[in-house]
mmCIF file of C-alpha atoms and ligand atoms in Angstrom:
data_model
loop_
_atom_site.group_PDB
_atom_site.id
_atom_site.type_symbol
_atom_site.label_atom_id
_atom_site.label_comp_id
_atom_site.label_asym_id
_atom_site.label_seq_id
_atom_site.Cartn_x
_atom_site.Cartn_y
_atom_site.Cartn_z
ATOM 1 C CA UNK A 1 2.890 -35.990 121.932
ATOM 2 C CA UNK A 2 6.494 -37.891 120.334
ATOM 3 C CA UNK A 3 5.787 -41.303 119.077
ATOM 4 C CA UNK A 4 8.353 -42.610 121.023
ATOM 5 C CA UNK A 5 6.964 -41.430 124.984
ATOM 6 C CA UNK A 6 4.643 -44.054 126.305
ATOM 7 C CA UNK A 7 0.892 -43.674 126.442
ATOM 8 C CA UNK A 8 -0.706 -42.867 129.861
ATOM 9 C CA UNK A 9 -3.884 -44.969 130.025
ATOM 10 C CA UNK A 10 -6.509 -44.126 133.014
ATOM 11 C CA UNK A 11 -8.144 -47.299 133.563
ATOM 12 C CA UNK A 12 -11.572 -47.685 134.663
ATOM 13 C CA UNK A 13 -12.753 -50.377 136.857
ATOM 14 C CA UNK A 14 -9.212 -51.353 137.348
ATOM 15 C CA UNK A 15 -10.186 -53.016 140.891
ATOM 16 C CA UNK A 16 -12.576 -55.599 138.113
ATOM 17 C CA UNK A 17 -11.148 -58.783 136.793
ATOM 18 C CA UNK A 18 -9.904 -57.382 133.689
ATOM 19 C CA UNK A 19 -9.115 -53.741 135.131
ATOM 20 C CA UNK A 20 -6.616 -55.984 138.252
ATOM 21 C CA UNK A 21 -4.869 -57.610 134.801
ATOM 22 C CA UNK A 22 -4.548 -53.860 132.661
ATOM 23 C CA UNK A 23 -2.967 -52.540 135.699
ATOM 24 C CA UNK A 24 -0.622 -55.607 136.468
ATOM 25 C CA UNK A 25 0.344 -56.057 132.379
ATOM 26 C CA UNK A 26 0.311 -51.759 131.848
ATOM 27 C CA UNK A 27 2.915 -51.244 133.851
ATOM 28 C CA UNK A 28 5.791 -53.603 132.788
ATOM 29 C CA UNK A 29 4.715 -52.472 129.114
ATOM 30 C CA UNK A 30 7.508 -49.840 128.503
ATOM 31 C CA UNK A 31 4.321 -48.603 125.482
ATOM 32 C CA UNK A 32 2.850 -47.505 128.374
ATOM 33 C CA UNK A 33 2.232 -46.257 131.673
ATOM 34 C CA UNK A 34 -0.265 -46.750 134.245
ATOM 35 C CA UNK A 35 -0.961 -43.077 134.932
ATOM 36 C CA UNK A 36 -4.931 -43.083 136.894
ATOM 37 C CA UNK A 37 -6.884 -45.959 138.205
ATOM 38 C CA UNK A 38 -11.036 -45.478 138.586
ATOM 39 C CA UNK A 39 -12.454 -46.882 140.677
ATOM 40 C CA UNK A 40 -17.236 -47.200 141.328
ATOM 41 C CA UNK A 41 -17.748 -45.170 144.183
ATOM 42 C CA UNK A 42 -18.267 -46.400 147.182
ATOM 43 C CA UNK A 43 -15.932 -49.527 146.067
ATOM 44 C CA UNK A 44 -14.336 -50.835 149.191
ATOM 45 C CA UNK A 45 -10.535 -50.877 147.944
ATOM 46 C CA UNK A 46 -11.079 -46.720 147.170
ATOM 47 C CA UNK A 47 -7.721 -44.551 148.006
ATOM 48 C CA UNK A 48 -5.655 -47.852 147.540
ATOM 49 C CA UNK A 49 -2.417 -48.292 145.559
ATOM 50 C CA UNK A 50 -3.565 -49.740 142.094
ATOM 51 C CA UNK A 51 -0.581 -51.654 141.387
ATOM 52 C CA UNK A 52 -0.881 -53.188 145.267
ATOM 53 C CA UNK A 53 -4.454 -54.313 144.061
ATOM 54 C CA UNK A 54 -3.207 -55.713 140.935
ATOM 55 C CA UNK A 55 -0.201 -57.675 142.938
ATOM 56 C CA UNK A 56 2.448 -56.139 141.146
ATOM 57 C CA UNK A 57 3.700 -54.107 144.203
ATOM 58 C CA UNK A 58 2.575 -50.158 144.614
ATOM 59 C CA UNK A 59 2.905 -47.638 141.399
ATOM 60 C CA UNK A 60 2.306 -44.483 143.556
ATOM 61 C CA UNK A 61 -1.313 -44.636 141.530
ATOM 62 C CA UNK A 62 -4.503 -44.544 144.205
ATOM 63 C CA UNK A 63 -7.538 -46.086 143.130
ATOM 64 C CA UNK A 64 -9.913 -43.377 142.936
ATOM 65 C CA UNK A 65 -13.688 -42.633 142.200
ATOM 66 C CA UNK A 66 -13.924 -40.417 139.124
ATOM 67 C CA UNK A 67 -12.370 -40.272 136.013
ATOM 68 C CA UNK A 68 -12.874 -36.202 135.486
ATOM 69 C CA UNK A 69 -9.619 -35.483 138.173
ATOM 70 C CA UNK A 70 -7.723 -37.429 135.847
ATOM 71 C CA UNK A 71 -9.253 -37.629 132.670
ATOM 72 C CA UNK A 72 -5.981 -35.798 130.710
ATOM 73 C CA UNK A 73 -5.811 -35.042 126.308
ATOM 74 C CA UNK A 74 -3.366 -36.763 126.344
ATOM 75 C CA UNK A 75 -4.298 -40.190 127.992
ATOM 76 C CA UNK A 76 -6.029 -43.095 126.873
ATOM 77 C CA UNK A 77 -9.138 -43.623 128.564
ATOM 78 C CA UNK A 78 -9.267 -47.947 129.105
ATOM 79 C CA UNK A 79 -12.789 -48.688 129.761
ATOM 80 C CA UNK A 80 -13.917 -52.014 131.442
ATOM 81 C CA UNK A 81 -16.567 -51.598 134.098
ATOM 82 C CA UNK A 82 -18.921 -53.328 132.931
ATOM 83 C CA UNK A 83 -21.458 -50.703 133.054
ATOM 84 C CA UNK A 84 -22.609 -49.034 130.286
ATOM 85 C CA UNK A 85 -23.956 -46.331 131.903
ATOM 86 C CA UNK A 86 -20.352 -45.441 133.513
ATOM 87 C CA UNK A 87 -18.264 -46.554 130.326
ATOM 88 C CA UNK A 88 -21.364 -44.182 128.242
ATOM 89 C CA UNK A 89 -19.832 -40.935 131.062
ATOM 90 C CA UNK A 90 -16.475 -41.851 130.309
ATOM 91 C CA UNK A 91 -16.921 -41.557 126.832
ATOM 92 C CA UNK A 92 -18.408 -37.818 127.133
ATOM 93 C CA UNK A 93 -15.886 -37.013 129.011
ATOM 94 C CA UNK A 94 -13.133 -38.389 126.964
ATOM 95 C CA UNK A 95 -14.420 -36.752 123.732
ATOM 96 C CA UNK A 96 -15.139 -33.562 125.504
ATOM 97 C CA UNK A 97 -11.156 -33.566 126.552
ATOM 98 C CA UNK A 98 -10.236 -35.206 123.329
ATOM 99 C CA UNK A 99 -8.154 -38.460 125.800
ATOM 100 C CA UNK A 100 -7.925 -40.599 123.568
ATOM 101 C CA UNK A 101 -10.970 -43.990 124.420
ATOM 102 C CA UNK A 102 -10.750 -47.935 124.885
ATOM 103 C CA UNK A 103 -14.246 -49.468 124.958
ATOM 104 C CA UNK A 104 -14.435 -53.023 126.138
ATOM 105 C CA UNK A 105 -17.236 -52.845 127.681
ATOM 106 C CA UNK A 106 -20.288 -55.475 126.426
ATOM 107 C CA UNK A 107 -23.260 -55.205 127.443
ATOM 108 C CA UNK A 108 -25.029 -52.475 125.837
ATOM 109 C CA UNK A 109 -29.207 -51.755 124.514
ATOM 110 C CA UNK A 110 -28.329 -50.795 120.198
ATOM 111 C CA UNK A 111 -29.444 -47.279 121.741
ATOM 112 C CA UNK A 112 -26.294 -47.173 124.157
ATOM 113 C CA UNK A 113 -24.157 -48.532 121.431
ATOM 114 C CA UNK A 114 -25.109 -45.789 117.952
ATOM 115 C CA UNK A 115 -24.555 -43.373 121.235
ATOM 116 C CA UNK A 116 -20.548 -44.486 122.803
ATOM 117 C CA UNK A 117 -20.197 -44.994 118.851
ATOM 118 C CA UNK A 118 -21.078 -41.549 118.097
ATOM 119 C CA UNK A 119 -18.462 -39.747 120.957
ATOM 120 C CA UNK A 120 -16.184 -42.756 119.773
ATOM 121 C CA UNK A 121 -15.982 -40.956 116.854
ATOM 122 C CA UNK A 122 -15.617 -37.361 118.216
ATOM 123 C CA UNK A 123 -12.629 -38.588 119.578
ATOM 124 C CA UNK A 124 -9.198 -41.444 118.562
ATOM 125 C CA UNK A 125 -10.948 -44.868 119.929
ATOM 126 C CA UNK A 126 -10.889 -48.178 119.653
ATOM 127 C CA UNK A 127 -14.068 -50.076 120.341
ATOM 128 C CA UNK A 128 -14.339 -53.818 120.430
ATOM 129 C CA UNK A 129 -16.655 -56.971 121.715
ATOM 130 C CA UNK A 130 -13.320 -58.942 121.960
ATOM 131 C CA UNK A 131 -9.623 -57.901 122.130
ATOM 132 C CA UNK A 132 -7.194 -61.236 121.686
ATOM 133 C CA UNK A 133 -6.207 -61.398 117.794
ATOM 134 C CA UNK A 134 -7.975 -64.688 117.615
ATOM 135 C CA UNK A 135 -10.898 -63.409 117.971
ATOM 136 C CA UNK A 136 -10.086 -60.454 115.575
ATOM 137 C CA UNK A 137 -9.110 -62.704 113.096
ATOM 138 C CA UNK A 138 -12.165 -65.688 113.764
ATOM 139 C CA UNK A 139 -14.718 -63.029 112.675
ATOM 140 C CA UNK A 140 -12.867 -62.271 109.672
ATOM 141 C CA UNK A 141 -12.866 -66.065 108.960
ATOM 142 C CA UNK A 142 -16.491 -66.409 109.970
ATOM 143 C CA UNK A 143 -17.457 -63.724 107.520
ATOM 144 C CA UNK A 144 -15.511 -65.673 104.364
ATOM 145 C CA UNK A 145 -17.083 -68.555 105.292
ATOM 146 C CA UNK A 146 -20.476 -66.926 105.430
ATOM 147 C CA UNK A 147 -20.027 -65.374 102.280
ATOM 148 C CA UNK A 148 -18.345 -69.223 100.343
ATOM 149 C CA UNK A 149 -21.296 -70.858 101.991
ATOM 150 C CA UNK A 150 -24.123 -70.309 100.158
ATOM 151 C CA UNK A 151 -27.262 -69.316 102.291
ATOM 152 C CA UNK A 152 -28.105 -73.332 102.327
ATOM 153 C CA UNK A 153 -25.448 -73.817 105.454
ATOM 154 C CA UNK A 154 -27.358 -72.344 107.955
ATOM 155 C CA UNK A 155 -25.145 -70.178 110.859
ATOM 156 C CA UNK A 156 -25.588 -70.461 114.728
ATOM 157 C CA UNK A 157 -23.151 -69.428 118.012
ATOM 158 C CA UNK A 158 -22.643 -70.825 120.964
ATOM 159 C CA UNK A 159 -20.687 -69.004 123.782
ATOM 160 C CA UNK A 160 -19.510 -69.942 127.200
ATOM 161 C CA UNK A 161 -18.468 -67.896 129.823
ATOM 162 C CA UNK A 162 -18.518 -67.896 133.627
ATOM 163 C CA UNK A 163 -20.578 -67.702 135.981
ATOM 164 C CA UNK A 164 -20.255 -64.500 136.711
ATOM 165 C CA UNK A 165 -20.704 -62.686 133.654
ATOM 166 C CA UNK A 166 -23.610 -59.913 133.207
ATOM 167 C CA UNK A 167 -24.662 -59.738 130.228
ATOM 168 C CA UNK A 168 -26.245 -62.247 127.240
ATOM 169 C CA UNK A 169 -25.394 -63.671 125.008
ATOM 170 C CA UNK A 170 -21.717 -62.099 124.967
ATOM 171 C CA UNK A 171 -20.426 -59.058 122.943
ATOM 172 C CA UNK A 172 -18.616 -61.118 120.649
ATOM 173 C CA UNK A 173 -21.550 -64.240 119.654
ATOM 174 C CA UNK A 174 -23.198 -60.316 119.108
ATOM 175 C CA UNK A 175 -20.394 -59.410 116.517
ATOM 176 C CA UNK A 176 -19.802 -62.731 115.601
ATOM 177 C CA UNK A 177 -23.587 -62.823 114.413
ATOM 178 C CA UNK A 178 -23.849 -59.072 112.869
ATOM 179 C CA UNK A 179 -20.529 -60.729 110.694
ATOM 180 C CA UNK A 180 -22.670 -63.739 109.843
ATOM 181 C CA UNK A 181 -25.264 -61.152 108.092
ATOM 182 C CA UNK A 182 -23.737 -58.659 106.746
ATOM 183 C CA UNK A 183 -21.830 -60.834 104.747
ATOM 184 C CA UNK A 184 -24.888 -62.397 103.692
ATOM 185 C CA UNK A 185 -26.947 -58.958 103.090
ATOM 186 C CA UNK A 186 -29.505 -59.759 105.779
ATOM 187 C CA UNK A 187 -30.513 -57.507 108.464
ATOM 188 C CA UNK A 188 -29.236 -58.683 111.535
ATOM 189 C CA UNK A 189 -31.890 -57.344 113.897
ATOM 190 C CA UNK A 190 -34.048 -59.762 112.512
ATOM 191 C CA UNK A 191 -32.406 -62.322 111.444
ATOM 192 C CA UNK A 192 -30.741 -62.928 115.485
ATOM 193 C CA UNK A 193 -32.821 -65.439 117.429
ATOM 194 C CA UNK A 194 -31.601 -65.554 120.757
ATOM 195 C CA UNK A 195 -34.331 -67.867 122.783
ATOM 196 C CA UNK A 196 -35.909 -70.364 121.723
ATOM 197 C CA UNK A 197 -38.450 -72.222 123.754
ATOM 198 C CA UNK A 198 -41.590 -75.121 123.227
ATOM 199 C CA UNK A 199 -43.520 -74.767 119.437
ATOM 200 C CA UNK A 200 -41.288 -72.911 117.795
ATOM 201 C CA UNK A 201 -41.828 -74.495 114.662
ATOM 202 C CA UNK A 202 -39.415 -75.503 111.873
ATOM 203 C CA UNK A 203 -35.849 -72.787 111.793
ATOM 204 C CA UNK A 204 -36.141 -69.731 109.318
ATOM 205 C CA UNK A 205 -33.851 -70.422 106.435
ATOM 206 C CA UNK A 206 -32.314 -66.894 107.289
ATOM 207 C CA UNK A 207 -32.250 -67.734 111.345
ATOM 208 C CA UNK A 208 -28.572 -66.580 112.869
ATOM 209 C CA UNK A 209 -29.173 -68.607 116.117
ATOM 210 C CA UNK A 210 -27.121 -67.569 119.509
ATOM 211 C CA UNK A 211 -27.079 -69.307 122.477
ATOM 212 C CA UNK A 212 -25.178 -68.366 126.426
ATOM 213 C CA UNK A 213 -23.673 -71.042 128.122
ATOM 214 C CA UNK A 214 -22.532 -69.741 131.390
ATOM 215 C CA UNK A 215 -20.665 -71.980 133.979
ATOM 216 C CA UNK A 216 -17.541 -72.341 136.147
ATOM 217 C CA UNK A 217 -14.989 -69.609 135.619
ATOM 218 C CA UNK A 218 -14.925 -70.119 131.455
ATOM 219 C CA UNK A 219 -13.151 -67.161 130.204
ATOM 220 C CA UNK A 220 -14.767 -67.150 126.625
ATOM 221 C CA UNK A 221 -15.524 -69.743 124.348
ATOM 222 C CA UNK A 222 -17.206 -69.155 120.973
ATOM 223 C CA UNK A 223 -18.360 -72.344 117.809
ATOM 224 C CA UNK A 224 -20.194 -70.221 115.040
ATOM 225 C CA UNK A 225 -21.464 -73.187 112.821
ATOM 226 C CA UNK A 226 -22.236 -73.138 109.498
ATOM 227 C CA UNK A 227 -25.099 -76.364 108.829
ATOM 228 C CA UNK A 228 -25.836 -78.254 105.388
ATOM 229 C CA UNK A 229 -26.576 -81.470 103.974
ATOM 230 C CA UNK A 230 -25.422 -83.808 105.632
ATOM 231 C CA UNK A 231 -22.105 -82.045 106.263
ATOM 232 C CA UNK A 232 -21.389 -79.126 108.713
ATOM 233 C CA UNK A 233 -18.144 -76.317 108.972
ATOM 234 C CA UNK A 234 -17.806 -75.474 113.185
ATOM 235 C CA UNK A 235 -15.004 -72.465 113.518
ATOM 236 C CA UNK A 236 -14.207 -72.437 117.452
ATOM 237 C CA UNK A 237 -12.050 -69.787 119.350
ATOM 238 C CA UNK A 238 -11.015 -70.309 122.762
ATOM 239 C CA UNK A 239 -9.820 -67.826 125.252
ATOM 240 C CA UNK A 240 -7.812 -69.811 128.100
ATOM 241 C CA UNK A 241 -7.105 -66.684 129.812
ATOM 242 C CA UNK A 242 -7.825 -63.083 130.040
ATOM 243 C CA UNK A 243 -3.895 -62.809 129.086
ATOM 244 C CA UNK A 244 -4.706 -62.331 125.612
ATOM 245 C CA UNK A 245 -8.054 -59.946 126.102
ATOM 246 C CA UNK A 246 -5.704 -58.019 127.765
ATOM 247 C CA UNK A 247 -3.123 -57.723 125.894
ATOM 248 C CA UNK A 248 -4.881 -56.736 123.027
ATOM 249 C CA UNK A 249 -6.916 -53.962 124.959
ATOM 250 C CA UNK A 250 -3.156 -52.488 125.974
ATOM 251 C CA UNK A 251 -1.691 -52.616 121.970
ATOM 252 C CA UNK A 252 -4.816 -50.610 121.235
ATOM 253 C CA UNK A 253 -4.069 -48.212 124.259
ATOM 254 C CA UNK A 254 -0.395 -48.085 123.204
ATOM 255 C CA UNK A 255 -1.822 -47.816 119.474
ATOM 256 C CA UNK A 256 -4.280 -45.099 118.975
ATOM 257 C CA UNK A 257 -2.313 -42.660 121.550
ATOM 258 C CA UNK A 258 -0.445 -41.673 118.085
ATOM 259 C CA UNK A 259 -3.674 -41.808 115.836
ATOM 260 C CA UNK A 260 -5.721 -38.427 114.844
ATOM 261 C CA UNK A 261 -8.988 -38.667 115.984
ATOM 262 C CA UNK A 262 -11.469 -41.344 114.820
ATOM 263 C CA UNK A 263 -13.187 -44.694 115.776
ATOM 264 C CA UNK A 264 -10.907 -47.635 114.872
ATOM 265 C CA UNK A 265 -11.269 -51.267 115.836
ATOM 266 C CA UNK A 266 -9.057 -54.037 116.543
ATOM 267 C CA UNK A 267 -8.481 -54.820 112.709
ATOM 268 C CA UNK A 268 -6.945 -50.990 112.478
ATOM 269 C CA UNK A 269 -4.884 -52.480 115.507
ATOM 270 C CA UNK A 270 -3.706 -55.660 114.023
ATOM 271 C CA UNK A 271 -2.888 -53.904 110.439
ATOM 272 C CA UNK A 272 -4.903 -56.280 108.709
ATOM 273 C CA UNK A 273 -6.700 -55.856 104.866
ATOM 274 C CA UNK A 274 -10.218 -54.156 105.416
HETATM 275 P P1 NAD O 301 -15.461 -56.867 136.395
HETATM 276 O O1 NAD O 301 -16.971 -56.927 137.576
HETATM 277 O O2 NAD O 301 -14.974 -58.196 137.617
HETATM 278 O O3 NAD O 301 -14.884 -55.648 137.151
HETATM 279 C C1 NAD O 301 -15.672 -54.449 136.672
HETATM 280 C C2 NAD O 301 -14.733 -53.448 137.739
HETATM 281 O O4 NAD O 301 -15.851 -52.352 137.447
HETATM 282 C C3 NAD O 301 -15.676 -53.902 138.927
HETATM 283 O O5 NAD O 301 -14.308 -53.631 140.040
HETATM 284 C C4 NAD O 301 -16.130 -52.517 139.146
HETATM 285 O O6 NAD O 301 -16.487 -52.442 140.403
HETATM 286 C C5 NAD O 301 -16.176 -51.305 138.766
HETATM 287 N N1 NAD O 301 -16.528 -50.239 138.378
HETATM 288 C C6 NAD O 301 -17.927 -50.389 137.733
HETATM 289 N N2 NAD O 301 -18.727 -49.471 137.648
HETATM 290 C C7 NAD O 301 -17.966 -48.255 137.977
HETATM 291 C C8 NAD O 301 -17.493 -46.741 137.649
HETATM 292 N N3 NAD O 301 -19.061 -46.206 137.752
HETATM 293 N N4 NAD O 301 -16.082 -46.492 137.539
HETATM 294 C C9 NAD O 301 -15.242 -47.025 137.505
HETATM 295 N N5 NAD O 301 -15.544 -48.843 137.788
HETATM 296 C C10 NAD O 301 -16.590 -49.380 137.942
HETATM 297 O O7 NAD O 301 -16.285 -57.308 136.089
HETATM 298 P P2 NAD O 301 -15.077 -57.849 134.287
HETATM 299 O O8 NAD O 301 -14.828 -59.568 133.729
HETATM 300 O O9 NAD O 301 -13.378 -57.186 134.377
HETATM 301 O O10 NAD O 301 -16.006 -57.150 132.775
HETATM 302 C C11 NAD O 301 -15.849 -55.863 132.916
HETATM 303 C C12 NAD O 301 -16.518 -55.775 131.209
HETATM 304 O O11 NAD O 301 -15.692 -55.874 130.281
HETATM 305 C C13 NAD O 301 -17.855 -56.112 130.902
HETATM 306 O O12 NAD O 301 -18.939 -55.936 129.765
HETATM 307 C C14 NAD O 301 -17.344 -57.615 130.276
HETATM 308 O O13 NAD O 301 -18.282 -58.184 129.204
HETATM 309 C C15 NAD O 301 -15.684 -56.916 129.422
HETATM 310 N N6 NAD O 301 -15.188 -57.336 129.422
HETATM 311 C C16 NAD O 301 -14.820 -57.286 127.413
HETATM 312 C C17 NAD O 301 -13.615 -57.729 127.007
HETATM 313 C C18 NAD O 301 -13.251 -57.724 125.530
HETATM 314 O O14 NAD O 301 -12.041 -57.648 125.229
HETATM 315 N N7 NAD O 301 -13.815 -56.836 125.193
HETATM 316 C C19 NAD O 301 -12.941 -59.176 127.864
HETATM 317 C C20 NAD O 301 -13.479 -59.386 128.627
HETATM 318 C C21 NAD O 301 -14.349 -58.742 129.793
#
């Protein structure tokens, strides 16, 4: 495909909170065109026009209940279904057909995450727990802070999301925890403490605690705290609307549509140093 041609995206989860905005903003982006829209089997809006559902007027693209008929090698499949099993099935199909893949769904188990990354490396893909420019930079800043502040600065993460969010802690909070652990040469799985209750005793110096708050319509706040003696450093990102996440995912789709096969991250999309 010529690099000047718009990339055709197929949005999976197209009637969801992220999906509707992906269709709406994707249809207005000259580097993209909405080529398909998939929803869950038995969803009440199946058959409706995806653009009408997204509030931008008819696009001539009906919401369908399966990816297979609309999954072509030249397309990029953009998955925000929020259902890991559905995402894995979509990734399998994209890998088989050589279609591009952008995955925003979070909440995978470690085994599911490994399977997803294995499938994603077989085609051109971007997998990110958070597509915002701000969080991509925050991940780099957190790694730098974890290196510069020695291990006597204890790291904890607090996240806040809306009351409908299914997975906890957020994929972004886990990515931030992994960034701290990697910078400090720690194994994240053994350092992570996802719950504290009762007589838990003193904090182990190597712990990385993560706390998830759920309230109202909060889009997503993340604080990474490094607590030292007599001082602390806090790095904070607040998403004020879903638009920054959707624009980042669309930027990733337009970028990866013209790339050779491989699993890329948002740092690659933004051209930030590794
Ligand atoms: P949502 O529940 O509003 O939307 C999900 C949509 O997917 C729903 O309409 C649902 O019917 C549909 N769906 C479910 N199973 C499906 C299937 N098999 N095929 C097609 N569609 C299916 O959720 P949301 O708030 O839009 O979030 C979706 C996911 O994206 C969650 O995992 C969330 O954590 C994640 N998310 C990621 C980012 C990021 O930047 N990576 C940002 C926001 C949300």
